[in-house]
Each structure stands twice: as structure tokens, then as C-alpha cells.
Coordinates of C-alpha atoms and ligand atoms in Angstrom, one line a residue:
X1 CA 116.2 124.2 96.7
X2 CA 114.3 125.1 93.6
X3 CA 115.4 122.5 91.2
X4 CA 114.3 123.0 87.6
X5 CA 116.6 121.4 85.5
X6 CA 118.8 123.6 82.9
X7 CA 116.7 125.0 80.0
X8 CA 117.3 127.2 77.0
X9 CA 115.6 128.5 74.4
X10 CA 116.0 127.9 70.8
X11 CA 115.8 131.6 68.4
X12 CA 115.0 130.7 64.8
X13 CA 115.0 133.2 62.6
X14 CA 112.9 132.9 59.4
X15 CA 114.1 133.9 55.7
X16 CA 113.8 132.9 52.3
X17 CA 116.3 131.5 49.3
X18 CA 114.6 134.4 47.5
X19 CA 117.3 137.2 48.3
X20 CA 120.6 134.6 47.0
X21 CA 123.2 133.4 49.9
X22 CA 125.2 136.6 50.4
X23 CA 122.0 137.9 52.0
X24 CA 121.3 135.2 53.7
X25 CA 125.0 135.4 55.4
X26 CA 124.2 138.8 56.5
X27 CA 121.0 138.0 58.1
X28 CA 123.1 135.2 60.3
X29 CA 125.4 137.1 61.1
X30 CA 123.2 139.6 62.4
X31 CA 120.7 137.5 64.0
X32 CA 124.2 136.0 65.7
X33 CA 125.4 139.4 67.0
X34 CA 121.5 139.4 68.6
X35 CA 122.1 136.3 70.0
X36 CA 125.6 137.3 71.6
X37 CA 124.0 140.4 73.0
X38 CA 121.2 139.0 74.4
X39 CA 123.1 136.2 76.2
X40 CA 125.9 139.0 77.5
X41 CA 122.9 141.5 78.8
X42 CA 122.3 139.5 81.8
X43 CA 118.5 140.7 81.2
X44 CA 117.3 136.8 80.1
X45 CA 116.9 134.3 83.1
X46 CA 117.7 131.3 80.9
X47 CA 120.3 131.5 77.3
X48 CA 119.2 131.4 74.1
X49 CA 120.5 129.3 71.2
X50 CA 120.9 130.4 67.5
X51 CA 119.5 127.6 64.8
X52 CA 119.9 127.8 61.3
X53 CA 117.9 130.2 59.3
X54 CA 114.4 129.1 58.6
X55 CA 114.1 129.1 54.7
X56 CA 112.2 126.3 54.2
X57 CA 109.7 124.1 54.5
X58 CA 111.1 120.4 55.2
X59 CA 113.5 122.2 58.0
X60 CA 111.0 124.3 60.0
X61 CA 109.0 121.0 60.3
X62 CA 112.1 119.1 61.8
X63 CA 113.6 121.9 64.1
X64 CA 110.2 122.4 65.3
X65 CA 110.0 118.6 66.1
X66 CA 113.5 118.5 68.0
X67 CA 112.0 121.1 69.6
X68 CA 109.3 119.2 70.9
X69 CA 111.2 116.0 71.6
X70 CA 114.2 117.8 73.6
X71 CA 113.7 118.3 77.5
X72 CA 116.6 120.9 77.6
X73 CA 114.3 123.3 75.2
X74 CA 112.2 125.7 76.8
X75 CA 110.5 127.1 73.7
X76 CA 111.3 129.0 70.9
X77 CA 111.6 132.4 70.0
X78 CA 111.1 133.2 66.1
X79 CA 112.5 136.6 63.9
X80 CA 111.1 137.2 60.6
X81 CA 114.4 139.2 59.3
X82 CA 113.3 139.4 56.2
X83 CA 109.9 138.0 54.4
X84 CA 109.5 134.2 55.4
X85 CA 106.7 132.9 52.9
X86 CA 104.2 131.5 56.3
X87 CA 102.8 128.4 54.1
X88 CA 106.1 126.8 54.9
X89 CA 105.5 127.4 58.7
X90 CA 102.3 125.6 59.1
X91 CA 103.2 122.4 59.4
X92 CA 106.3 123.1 62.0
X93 CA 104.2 125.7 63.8
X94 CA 101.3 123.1 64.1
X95 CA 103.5 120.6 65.3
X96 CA 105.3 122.5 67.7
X97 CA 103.8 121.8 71.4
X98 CA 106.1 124.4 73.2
X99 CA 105.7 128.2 74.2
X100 CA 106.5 130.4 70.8
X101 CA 107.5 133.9 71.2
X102 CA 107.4 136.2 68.0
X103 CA 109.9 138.8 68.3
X104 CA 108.6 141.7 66.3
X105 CA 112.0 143.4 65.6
X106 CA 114.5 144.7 63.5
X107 CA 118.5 144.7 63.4
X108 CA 119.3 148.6 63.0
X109 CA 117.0 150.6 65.4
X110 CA 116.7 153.3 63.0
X111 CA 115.8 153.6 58.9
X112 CA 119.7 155.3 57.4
X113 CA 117.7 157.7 55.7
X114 CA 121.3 159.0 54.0
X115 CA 122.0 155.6 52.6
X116 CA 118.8 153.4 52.1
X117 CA 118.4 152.3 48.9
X118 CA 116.2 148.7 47.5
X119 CA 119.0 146.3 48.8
X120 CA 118.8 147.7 52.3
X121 CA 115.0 147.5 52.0
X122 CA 115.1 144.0 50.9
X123 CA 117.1 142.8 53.4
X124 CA 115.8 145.1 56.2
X125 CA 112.2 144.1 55.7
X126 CA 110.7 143.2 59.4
X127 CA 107.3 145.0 59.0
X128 CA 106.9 142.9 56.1
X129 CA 107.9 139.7 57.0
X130 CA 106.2 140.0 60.7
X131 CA 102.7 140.7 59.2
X132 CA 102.6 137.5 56.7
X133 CA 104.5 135.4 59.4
X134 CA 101.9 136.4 62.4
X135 CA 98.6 135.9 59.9
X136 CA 99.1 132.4 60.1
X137 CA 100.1 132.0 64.2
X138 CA 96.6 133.9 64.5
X139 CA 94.9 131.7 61.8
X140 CA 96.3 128.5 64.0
X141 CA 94.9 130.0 66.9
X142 CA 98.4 129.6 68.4
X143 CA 98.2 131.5 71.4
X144 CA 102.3 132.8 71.4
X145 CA 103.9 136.0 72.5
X146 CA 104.7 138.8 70.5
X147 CA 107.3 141.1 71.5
X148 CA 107.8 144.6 69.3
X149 CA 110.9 147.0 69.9
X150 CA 113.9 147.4 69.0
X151 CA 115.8 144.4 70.4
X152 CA 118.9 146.3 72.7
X153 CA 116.2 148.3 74.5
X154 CA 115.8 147.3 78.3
X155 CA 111.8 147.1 77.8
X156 CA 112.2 144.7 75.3
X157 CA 114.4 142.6 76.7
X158 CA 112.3 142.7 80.0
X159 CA 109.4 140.9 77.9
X160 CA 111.4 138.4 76.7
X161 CA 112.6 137.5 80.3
X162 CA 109.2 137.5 82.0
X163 CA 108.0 135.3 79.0
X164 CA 111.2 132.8 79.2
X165 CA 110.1 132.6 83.0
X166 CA 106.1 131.7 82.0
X167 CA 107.5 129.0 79.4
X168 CA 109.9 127.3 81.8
X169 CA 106.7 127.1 84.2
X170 CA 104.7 125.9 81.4
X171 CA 107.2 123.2 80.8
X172 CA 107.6 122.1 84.4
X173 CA 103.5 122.2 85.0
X174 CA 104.3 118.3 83.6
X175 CA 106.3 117.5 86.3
X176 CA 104.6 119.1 89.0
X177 CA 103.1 116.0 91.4
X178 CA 101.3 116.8 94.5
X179 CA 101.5 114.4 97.5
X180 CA 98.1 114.7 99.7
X181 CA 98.6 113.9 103.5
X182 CA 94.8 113.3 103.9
X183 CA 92.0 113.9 102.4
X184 CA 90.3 117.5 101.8
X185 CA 89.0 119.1 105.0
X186 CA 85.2 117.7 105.6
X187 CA 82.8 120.1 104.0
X188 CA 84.9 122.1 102.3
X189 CA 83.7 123.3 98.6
X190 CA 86.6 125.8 97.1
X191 CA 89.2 123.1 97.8
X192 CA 87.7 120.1 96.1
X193 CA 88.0 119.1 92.1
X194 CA 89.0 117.3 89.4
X195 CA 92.1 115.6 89.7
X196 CA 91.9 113.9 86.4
X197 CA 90.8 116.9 84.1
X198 CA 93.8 118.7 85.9
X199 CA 96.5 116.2 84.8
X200 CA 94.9 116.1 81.0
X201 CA 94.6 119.9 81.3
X202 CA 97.8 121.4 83.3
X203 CA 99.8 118.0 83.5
X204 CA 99.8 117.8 87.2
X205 CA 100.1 114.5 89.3
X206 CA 98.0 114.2 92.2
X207 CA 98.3 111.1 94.2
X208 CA 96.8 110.2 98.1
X209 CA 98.8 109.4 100.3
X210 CA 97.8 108.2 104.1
X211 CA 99.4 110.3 106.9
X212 CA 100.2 107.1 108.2
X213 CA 102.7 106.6 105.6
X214 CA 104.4 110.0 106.6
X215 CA 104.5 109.1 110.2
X216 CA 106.7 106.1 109.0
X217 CA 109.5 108.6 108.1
X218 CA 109.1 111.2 111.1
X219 CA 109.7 107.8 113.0
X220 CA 112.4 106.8 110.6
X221 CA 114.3 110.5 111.2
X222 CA 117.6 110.1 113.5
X223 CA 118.6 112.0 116.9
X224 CA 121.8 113.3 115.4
X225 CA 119.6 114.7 111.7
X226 CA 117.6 116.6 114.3
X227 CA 120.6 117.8 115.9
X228 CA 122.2 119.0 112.3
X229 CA 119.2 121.0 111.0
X230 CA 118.0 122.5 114.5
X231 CA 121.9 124.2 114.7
X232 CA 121.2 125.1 111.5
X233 CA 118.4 127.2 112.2
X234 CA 119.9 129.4 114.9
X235 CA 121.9 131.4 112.2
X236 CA 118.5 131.9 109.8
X237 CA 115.9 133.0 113.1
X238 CA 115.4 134.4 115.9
X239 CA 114.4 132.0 118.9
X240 CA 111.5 133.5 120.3
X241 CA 110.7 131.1 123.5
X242 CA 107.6 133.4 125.0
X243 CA 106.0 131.5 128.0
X244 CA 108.0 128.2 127.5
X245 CA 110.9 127.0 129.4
X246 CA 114.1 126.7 126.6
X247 CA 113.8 123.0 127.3
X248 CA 110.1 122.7 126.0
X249 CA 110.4 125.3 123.4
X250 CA 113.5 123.4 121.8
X251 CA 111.5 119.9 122.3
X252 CA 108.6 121.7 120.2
X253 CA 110.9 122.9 117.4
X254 CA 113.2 119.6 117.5
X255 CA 109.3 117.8 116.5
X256 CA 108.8 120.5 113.6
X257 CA 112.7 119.9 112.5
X258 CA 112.0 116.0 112.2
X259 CA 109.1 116.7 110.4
X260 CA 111.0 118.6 107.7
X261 CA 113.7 115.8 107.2
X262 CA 110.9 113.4 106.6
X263 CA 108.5 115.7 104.5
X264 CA 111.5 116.4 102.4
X265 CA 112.9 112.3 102.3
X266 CA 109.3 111.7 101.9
X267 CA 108.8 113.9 98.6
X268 CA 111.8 113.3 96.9
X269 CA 111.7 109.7 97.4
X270 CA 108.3 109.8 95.3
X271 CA 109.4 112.9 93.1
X272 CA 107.0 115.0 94.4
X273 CA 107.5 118.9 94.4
X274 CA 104.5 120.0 96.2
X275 CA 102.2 118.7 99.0
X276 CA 98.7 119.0 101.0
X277 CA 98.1 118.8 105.2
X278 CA 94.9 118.6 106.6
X279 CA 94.9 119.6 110.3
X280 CA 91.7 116.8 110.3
X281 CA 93.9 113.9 109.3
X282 CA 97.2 113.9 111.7
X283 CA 96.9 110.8 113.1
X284 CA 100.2 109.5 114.5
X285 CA 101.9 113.1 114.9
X286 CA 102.4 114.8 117.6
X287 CA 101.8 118.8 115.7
X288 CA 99.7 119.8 112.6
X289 CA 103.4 120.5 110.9
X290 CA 104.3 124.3 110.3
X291 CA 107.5 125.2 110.5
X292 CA 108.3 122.3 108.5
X293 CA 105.9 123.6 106.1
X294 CA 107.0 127.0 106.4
X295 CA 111.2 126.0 105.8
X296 CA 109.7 123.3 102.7
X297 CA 108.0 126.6 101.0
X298 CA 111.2 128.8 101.6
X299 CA 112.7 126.3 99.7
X300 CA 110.7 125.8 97.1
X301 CA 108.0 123.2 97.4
X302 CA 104.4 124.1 96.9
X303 CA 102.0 123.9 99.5
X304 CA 98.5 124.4 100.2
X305 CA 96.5 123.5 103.6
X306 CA 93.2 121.3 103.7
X307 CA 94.0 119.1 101.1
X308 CA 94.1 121.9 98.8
X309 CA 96.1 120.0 95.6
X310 CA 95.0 122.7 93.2
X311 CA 96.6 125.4 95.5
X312 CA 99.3 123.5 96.3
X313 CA 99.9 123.1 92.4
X314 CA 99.5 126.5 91.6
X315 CA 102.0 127.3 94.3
X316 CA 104.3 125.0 93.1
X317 CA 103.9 126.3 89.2
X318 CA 104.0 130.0 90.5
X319 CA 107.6 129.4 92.5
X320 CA 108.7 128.3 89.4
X321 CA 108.0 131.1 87.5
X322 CA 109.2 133.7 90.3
X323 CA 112.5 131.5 90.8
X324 CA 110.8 131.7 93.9
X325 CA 110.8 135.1 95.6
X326 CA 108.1 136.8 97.4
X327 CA 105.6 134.3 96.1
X328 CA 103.8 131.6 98.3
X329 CA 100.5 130.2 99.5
X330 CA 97.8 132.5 101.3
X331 CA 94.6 133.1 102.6
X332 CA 92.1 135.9 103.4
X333 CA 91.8 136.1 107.0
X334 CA 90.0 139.2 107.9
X335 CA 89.2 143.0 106.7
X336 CA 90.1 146.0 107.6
X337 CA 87.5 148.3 106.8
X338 CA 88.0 151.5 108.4
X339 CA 87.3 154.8 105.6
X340 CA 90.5 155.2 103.6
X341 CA 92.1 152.3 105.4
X342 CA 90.5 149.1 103.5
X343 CA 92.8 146.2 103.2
X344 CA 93.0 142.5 103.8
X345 CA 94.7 141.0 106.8
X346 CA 96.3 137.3 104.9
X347 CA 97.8 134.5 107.1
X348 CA 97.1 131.0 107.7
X349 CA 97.1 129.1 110.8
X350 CA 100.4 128.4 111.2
X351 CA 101.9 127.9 107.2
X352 CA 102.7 131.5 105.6
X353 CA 105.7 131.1 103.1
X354 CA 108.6 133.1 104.2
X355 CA 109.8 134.2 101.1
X356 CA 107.1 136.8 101.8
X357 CA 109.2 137.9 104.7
X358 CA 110.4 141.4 105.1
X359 CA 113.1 140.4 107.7
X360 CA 114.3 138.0 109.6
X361 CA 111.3 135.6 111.2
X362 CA 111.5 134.3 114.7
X363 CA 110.1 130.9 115.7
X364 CA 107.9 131.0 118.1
X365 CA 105.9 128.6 119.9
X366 CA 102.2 128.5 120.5
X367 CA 98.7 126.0 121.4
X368 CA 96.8 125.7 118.5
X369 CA 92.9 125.8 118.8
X370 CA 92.0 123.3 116.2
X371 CA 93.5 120.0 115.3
X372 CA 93.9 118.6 119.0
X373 CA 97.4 118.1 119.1
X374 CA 100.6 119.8 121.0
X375 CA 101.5 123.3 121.0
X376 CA 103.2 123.6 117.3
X377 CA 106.1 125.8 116.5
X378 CA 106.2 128.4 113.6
X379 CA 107.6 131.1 111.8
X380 CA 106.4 134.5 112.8
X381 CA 106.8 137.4 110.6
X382 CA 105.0 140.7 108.9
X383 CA 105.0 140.6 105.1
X384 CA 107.0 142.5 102.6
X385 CA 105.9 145.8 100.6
X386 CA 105.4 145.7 97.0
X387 CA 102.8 145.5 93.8
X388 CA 102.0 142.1 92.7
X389 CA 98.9 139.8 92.0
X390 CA 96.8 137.2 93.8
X391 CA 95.4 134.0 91.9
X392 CA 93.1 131.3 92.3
X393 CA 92.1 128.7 90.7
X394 CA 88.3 127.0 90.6
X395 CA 87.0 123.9 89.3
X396 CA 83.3 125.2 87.9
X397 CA 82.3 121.8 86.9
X398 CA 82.4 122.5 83.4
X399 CA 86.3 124.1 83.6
X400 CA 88.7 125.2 85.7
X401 CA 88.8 129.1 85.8
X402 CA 91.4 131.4 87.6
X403 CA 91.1 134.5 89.3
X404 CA 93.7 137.4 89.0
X405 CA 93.7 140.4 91.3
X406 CA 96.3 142.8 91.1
X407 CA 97.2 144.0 95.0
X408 CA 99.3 146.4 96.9
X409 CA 101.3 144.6 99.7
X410 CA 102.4 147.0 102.6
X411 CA 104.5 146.4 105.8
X412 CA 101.9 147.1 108.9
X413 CA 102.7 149.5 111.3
X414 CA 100.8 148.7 114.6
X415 CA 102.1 145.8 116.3
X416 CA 100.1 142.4 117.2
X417 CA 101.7 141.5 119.8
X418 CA 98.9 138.2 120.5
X419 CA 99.2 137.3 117.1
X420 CA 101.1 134.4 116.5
X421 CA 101.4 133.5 113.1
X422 CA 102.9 135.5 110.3
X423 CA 100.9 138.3 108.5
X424 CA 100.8 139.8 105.4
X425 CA 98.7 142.9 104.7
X426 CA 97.5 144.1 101.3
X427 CA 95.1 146.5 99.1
X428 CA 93.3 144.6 96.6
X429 CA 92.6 147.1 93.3
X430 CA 91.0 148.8 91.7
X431 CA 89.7 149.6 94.9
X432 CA 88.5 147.8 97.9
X433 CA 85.0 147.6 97.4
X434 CA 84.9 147.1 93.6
X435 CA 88.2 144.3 94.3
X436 CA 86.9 142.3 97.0
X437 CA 83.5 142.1 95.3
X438 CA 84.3 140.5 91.8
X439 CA 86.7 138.7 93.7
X440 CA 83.4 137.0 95.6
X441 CA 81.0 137.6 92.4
X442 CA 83.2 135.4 90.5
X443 CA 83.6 132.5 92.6
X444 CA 87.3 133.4 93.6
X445 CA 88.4 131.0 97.0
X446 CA 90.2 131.8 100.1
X447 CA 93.2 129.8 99.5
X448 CA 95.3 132.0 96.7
X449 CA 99.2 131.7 95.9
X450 CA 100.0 135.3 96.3
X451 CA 103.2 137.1 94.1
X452 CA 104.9 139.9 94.5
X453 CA 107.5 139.0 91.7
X454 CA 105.2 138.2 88.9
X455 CA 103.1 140.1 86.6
X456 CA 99.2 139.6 85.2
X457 CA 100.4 139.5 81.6
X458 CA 102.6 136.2 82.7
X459 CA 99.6 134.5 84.3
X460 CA 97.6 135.3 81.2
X461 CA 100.1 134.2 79.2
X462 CA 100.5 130.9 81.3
X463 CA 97.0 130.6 80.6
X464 CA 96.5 131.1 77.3
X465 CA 98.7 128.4 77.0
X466 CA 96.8 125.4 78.7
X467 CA 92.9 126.7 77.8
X468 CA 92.3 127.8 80.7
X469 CA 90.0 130.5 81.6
X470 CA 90.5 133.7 83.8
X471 CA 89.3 136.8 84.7
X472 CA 91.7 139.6 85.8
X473 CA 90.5 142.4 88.0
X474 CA 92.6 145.2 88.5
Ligands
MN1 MN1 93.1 127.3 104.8

């Protein structure tokens, strides 16, 4: 499974002594009642905690250091209720090192036009307070969230959500370590970079490993695991034997199954969450693994082919932010190009994540034209519908830069009935033409981690947050 340990985020909402305790007492209650409702509307993926009131200071500084010293906390999500002098937030919003969102909103969703008088004013004061709190997050160049509405609204809470879901990624990009079975694939330009400017930049471990030291485990793995997992599969797929007796299908799957146990035992032994292949380096194994690969993504590893640890990464960060649906590793296979038709045929070998899946896969078996080994076994499926977006990331030299595309997934219609791998079909926008070339003008690769759960604001906002550059085209 997905695990990402237990986070919350920490609300503070700023004031001043200015307006004498009883207001003060009415601006935590009220930011409390927030709280409550937020936590109750099922709307937020993660809860959110109510600190004291931000009035000074000498306590900004030290809630924004527990922040940063705290595992458990996410990020923090700041109110200006009423005016919040912001030279008493520079030091605490300088030192804070974790995702800020600025909630741009206001406890009564409407002004009482048959009561307001200067006391409601005073204490109702958001439009104030927001402008002299957000001068100095811009002057620090801070990079945070805002979020305006009215707080009960569904939009509004739909912000904050997405947003929780980007700073949980953000937090976890530090413990995201990639385990390389080989090398890159020989030649091979998109897939290549700089480890080291990665871990300063994103936090991401990348460590070599030979295959040599997986093949220890798949030797390791016992009769009777096998046994376990492989009965386990017959309630999750179809068993699609094809040409193959049941006897050699089953001995092909039974080599994929112990190649899961040990991929997995191999990974969390090291506390690694993501991992590289390279059909070039599989010395000692019988198959170039896929359906081990395939099961590992379903679950929540990331993955990339070819030595492809900045794929792999990106995969890994992505499931994170997606609680892992409908999001996995891809590549672009081959056009369609008919008038009216245009659309891009993604797949991979043998290693397309089935959370992509729009129903039940069956395993199949099948030769395999590269990588001169035996016949592997695989997942076979055809993609689900949906709107989502496609990124990659390349290392320029000079920076790392990521490419956005919004697509248009759709379930194909036409059988392939010689096809055996799993496909997944989409539109790139703003149209085909116009897509595919900025895609290619700037620099974009062929290995992506596709999304049909996430948005382009949360990449952007993911990226704003470590430096890095993108482009979006949609
Ligand atoms: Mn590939």
C-alpha cells in the first residue's frame, strides 16, 4: 500500500492585542467553529488543527519553528481575521520551511447591512488584514497559496483539499528514494541527469543497485510465498492463457509473482518507495519483470523503465499527491493521425500502471522482442476515460524543467486483438498539432507520469515550491 505517514495541518489565525481580549475571544471562537466545520465536511483529505491566535511577534516565530521541526505537520494554513500588523510575521514566515496557504476569507458570508456598525467592522476586517498580511508573503517571495471565498462554500473547500494533497507530496518528496536495477539504457538522452542537484533540489535519494543483488531475493523467495500471492491473484484478474498450455502459463506467472515478493522485500528492506529496470541489465532473471512491476505500481510504488530515476521519482511524488488513483508511469507509443481523430496511443512494453485501468485486467502471457529472455507475463488492459495532465521532467544542464500538458483520456473502441500489453489512448490539448509540437519544441521526453486525478494548478504549485521551472500547455 500507499504509506505516507499521518499528517495534519496546523490553521493559525493572525490578530492583534489592539481590539482588547473580548474580541479576541470572539475571533477564537469563530475561527474554532471553522475549524470544526472543516474537519466534519469530509471535503479535506488530511485534518486541520487550530493554534492559538497569532498576535505577536515572539509567538509566530516559535509556532512557525514547531512547525518546521514536527514531521506530523504538513503545512500551515494562515487567516487574517482581523488586521495582523505583517512586521511581526517576517521572521516566523521566513523561517518557516513548509507549504503556507493564505486563506483569503471571512466568518459571515455576507456584510448585516441592518446591523453593522464600527465594532462589527473592526472585528470583521478580512479585506483589510489580507492585503497588509499578503504584502509581505509577496515581498519574501514566498511562493504560498491563496485561497478567497467564503469558507463553507464547496469551491473553496475544494482548493484547500487539492493544496493539502500538493503539501503532503511536498513533504514526502524528502523521503522518496529510488532503487536503480541497472544502469540507464545505453544511448539514451531524456533519461539521464543529475542525481545530486536532484536530492539538493527535490530531496530525492537515488542509489545503484546491481541486478545481481535483486536476483539474491528472487532466489531467496519460497515455494509456498509463491503459492500465497499467485491464489491471490485469481480473485483480482482474469487468466488469459492464449497459446500456452495452463501448466506453462502458470510457470510464467509463478516467475513474475516471485519477482514481486522480492522487489517488494527488496525495497522495504532499504526504504525505498520507487524503483528503475532496464530490460539491458537482467542478468540472472529469467523475464524483464512486468507484472511484478505492474502489481508494485497498483500499489503504490513509483516506477519508471530504462533506468529512468527521474520518472520513477516523479511517479512516486505524483501517487502521492493522487492517493494514488488513475495516476502512473507512461510513454508515447504511436499517433493516430487520421482528420478529426488525432490522439496518442500510450503503453510501455510490458509496465503500464493499472490504476489507469478501466476494468478488470487479465494476465496474459507473451515473447518479448527485446531483452533475450523468456516469454514474460503481464497485465493487459485499455485505459480509463477522463481529463487530466501529463508531466515530465528534464534535466537542461543548467535546471531541471517540467513539462505540463493537459489531455483528454478516452476508452478505445476498436479492439487490438495482437496487442499485448495494456493501452491507454488520449487527446493532448489545445489541440493535436499545437499539443504535440510544444510538447517536442520544448524538450518534453517520452517517459511521462500521466494523472487523471490531479490538476495543473497542483503541479504548479508543487513547483513553485522547489524552484523548479515548467511550462504548461493546454
Ligand atoms: Mn521506455
Amino acid at each position: 500500500m500507499l504509506t505516507i505517514k499521518d499528517k495534519e495541518f496546523w490553521f493559525i489565525v493572525g490578530s492583534q492585542q489592539l481590539y482588547g481580549e473580548e474580541a479576541l475571544l470572539e475571533v477564537k471562537a469563530q475561527a474554532q467553529t471553522i475549524t470544526d466545520a472543516l474537519n466534519k465536511s469530509g471535503a479535506l483529505p488530511y485534518p486541520i488543527i487550530l493554534k492559538d491566535l497569532a498576535i505577536n511577534a515572539d509567538q509566530i516565530t516559535n509556532v512557525m519553528k514547531e512547525v518546521n521541526y514536527r514531521d506530523e505537520v504538513a503545512g500551515v494554513i494562515t487567516w487574517m481575521h482581523t488586521f495582523s500588523p505583517a512586521k511581526m510575521w517576517i521572521r516566523g514566515t521566513k523561517l518557516l520551511q513548509k507549504p503556507l496557504l493564505h486563506l483569503a476569507t471571512q466568518f459571515n458570508e455576507s456584510i448585516p447591512w441592518d446591523t453593522i456598525d464600527m465594532d462589527f467592522m473592526n472585528l470583521n476586517q478580512s479585506a483589510h488584514g489580507d492585503r497588509e498580511y499578503g504584502f509581505i508573503n509577496a515581498r519574501l517571495n514566498k511562493q504560498n497559496k491563496i485561497v478567497v471565498g467564503y469558507w463553507g462554500k464547496s469551491e473553496v473547500q475544494r482548493q484547500i483539499a487539492e493544496w493539502m494533497d500538493v503539501a503532503a507530496a511536498y513533504n514526502e518528496s524528502f523521503n522518496i528514494k529510488v532503487a536503480r536495477f541497472g544502469d540507464n539504457m545505453r544511448n539514451v538522452a531524456v533519461t539521464d541527469g543529475d542525481k545530486i542537484e536532484a536530492q539538493i533540489q527535490f530531496g530525492w535519494t537515488v542509489d545503484y543497485f546491481a541486478i545481481g543483488d535483486l536476483v539474491q531475493y528472487v532466489n531467496a523467495v519460497k515455494e509456498e510465498e509463491i503459492d500465497a500471492l499467485f491464489a491471490e491473484y485469481k480473485d483480482c484478474y482474469e487468466f488469459d492463457y492464449g497459446n500456452y498450455s495452463k501448466e506453462a502459463w502458470e510457470a510464467s506467472v509463478r516467475v513474475q509473482v516471485s519477482y514481486e515478493i522480492a522487489i517488494k522485500r527488496f525495497l522495504d528492506d532499504g526504504g525505498y518507495n520507487a524503483f528503475t529496470s532496464n530490460f539491458e541489465d537482467l542478468y540472472g532473471m529469467k523475464q524483464l519483470p512486468g507484472l511484478a512491476v505492474q502489481r508494485l505500481m497498483g500499489q503504490g510504488y513509483g516506477f519508471a523503465g530504462e533506468g529512468d530515476w527521474k520518472t520513477a521519482a516523479l511517479d512516486r511524488l505524483l501517487k502521492v499527491m493522487s492517493h494514488n488513483q488513475s495516476t502512473g508511469f507512461m510513454e508515447d507509443y504511436t499517433y493516430e493521425l487520421a482528420e478529426g481523430k488525432e490522439a496518442i496511443l500510450q503503453s510501455h512494453m510490458l509496465e503500464v500502471d493499472p490504476t489507469l485501468a478501466s476494468s478488470k485486467p487479465k494476465i496474459t502471457v507473451f515473447p518479448l522482442d527485446i531483452g533475450d529472455r523468456e516469454d514474460p507475463a503481464r497485465l493487459v488492459f485499455d485505459g480509463k476515460a477522463g481529463d487530466g495532465i501529463v508531466v515530465s521532467m528534464a534535466d537542461f544542464g543548467t535546471h531541471f524543467k517540467l513539462l505540463i500538458n493537459e489531455v483528454t483520456a478516452f476508452e478505445p473502441t476498436t479492439s487490438a486483438p495482437n496487442l499485448p500489453v495494456a493501452r491507454v489512448l488520449w487527446q493532448v490539448k489545445p489541440n493535436f498539432q499545437d499539443g504535440v509540437k510544444a510538447w517536442i519544441e520544448n524538450g518534453g521526453g517520452h517517459h511521462t507520469v500521466v494523472s487523471l486525478n490531479l490538476t495543473t494548478d497542483q503541479i504548479v504549485s508543487y513547483a513553485k515550491l522547489v524552484g523548479l521551472d515548467y511550462i504548461i500547455i493546454k
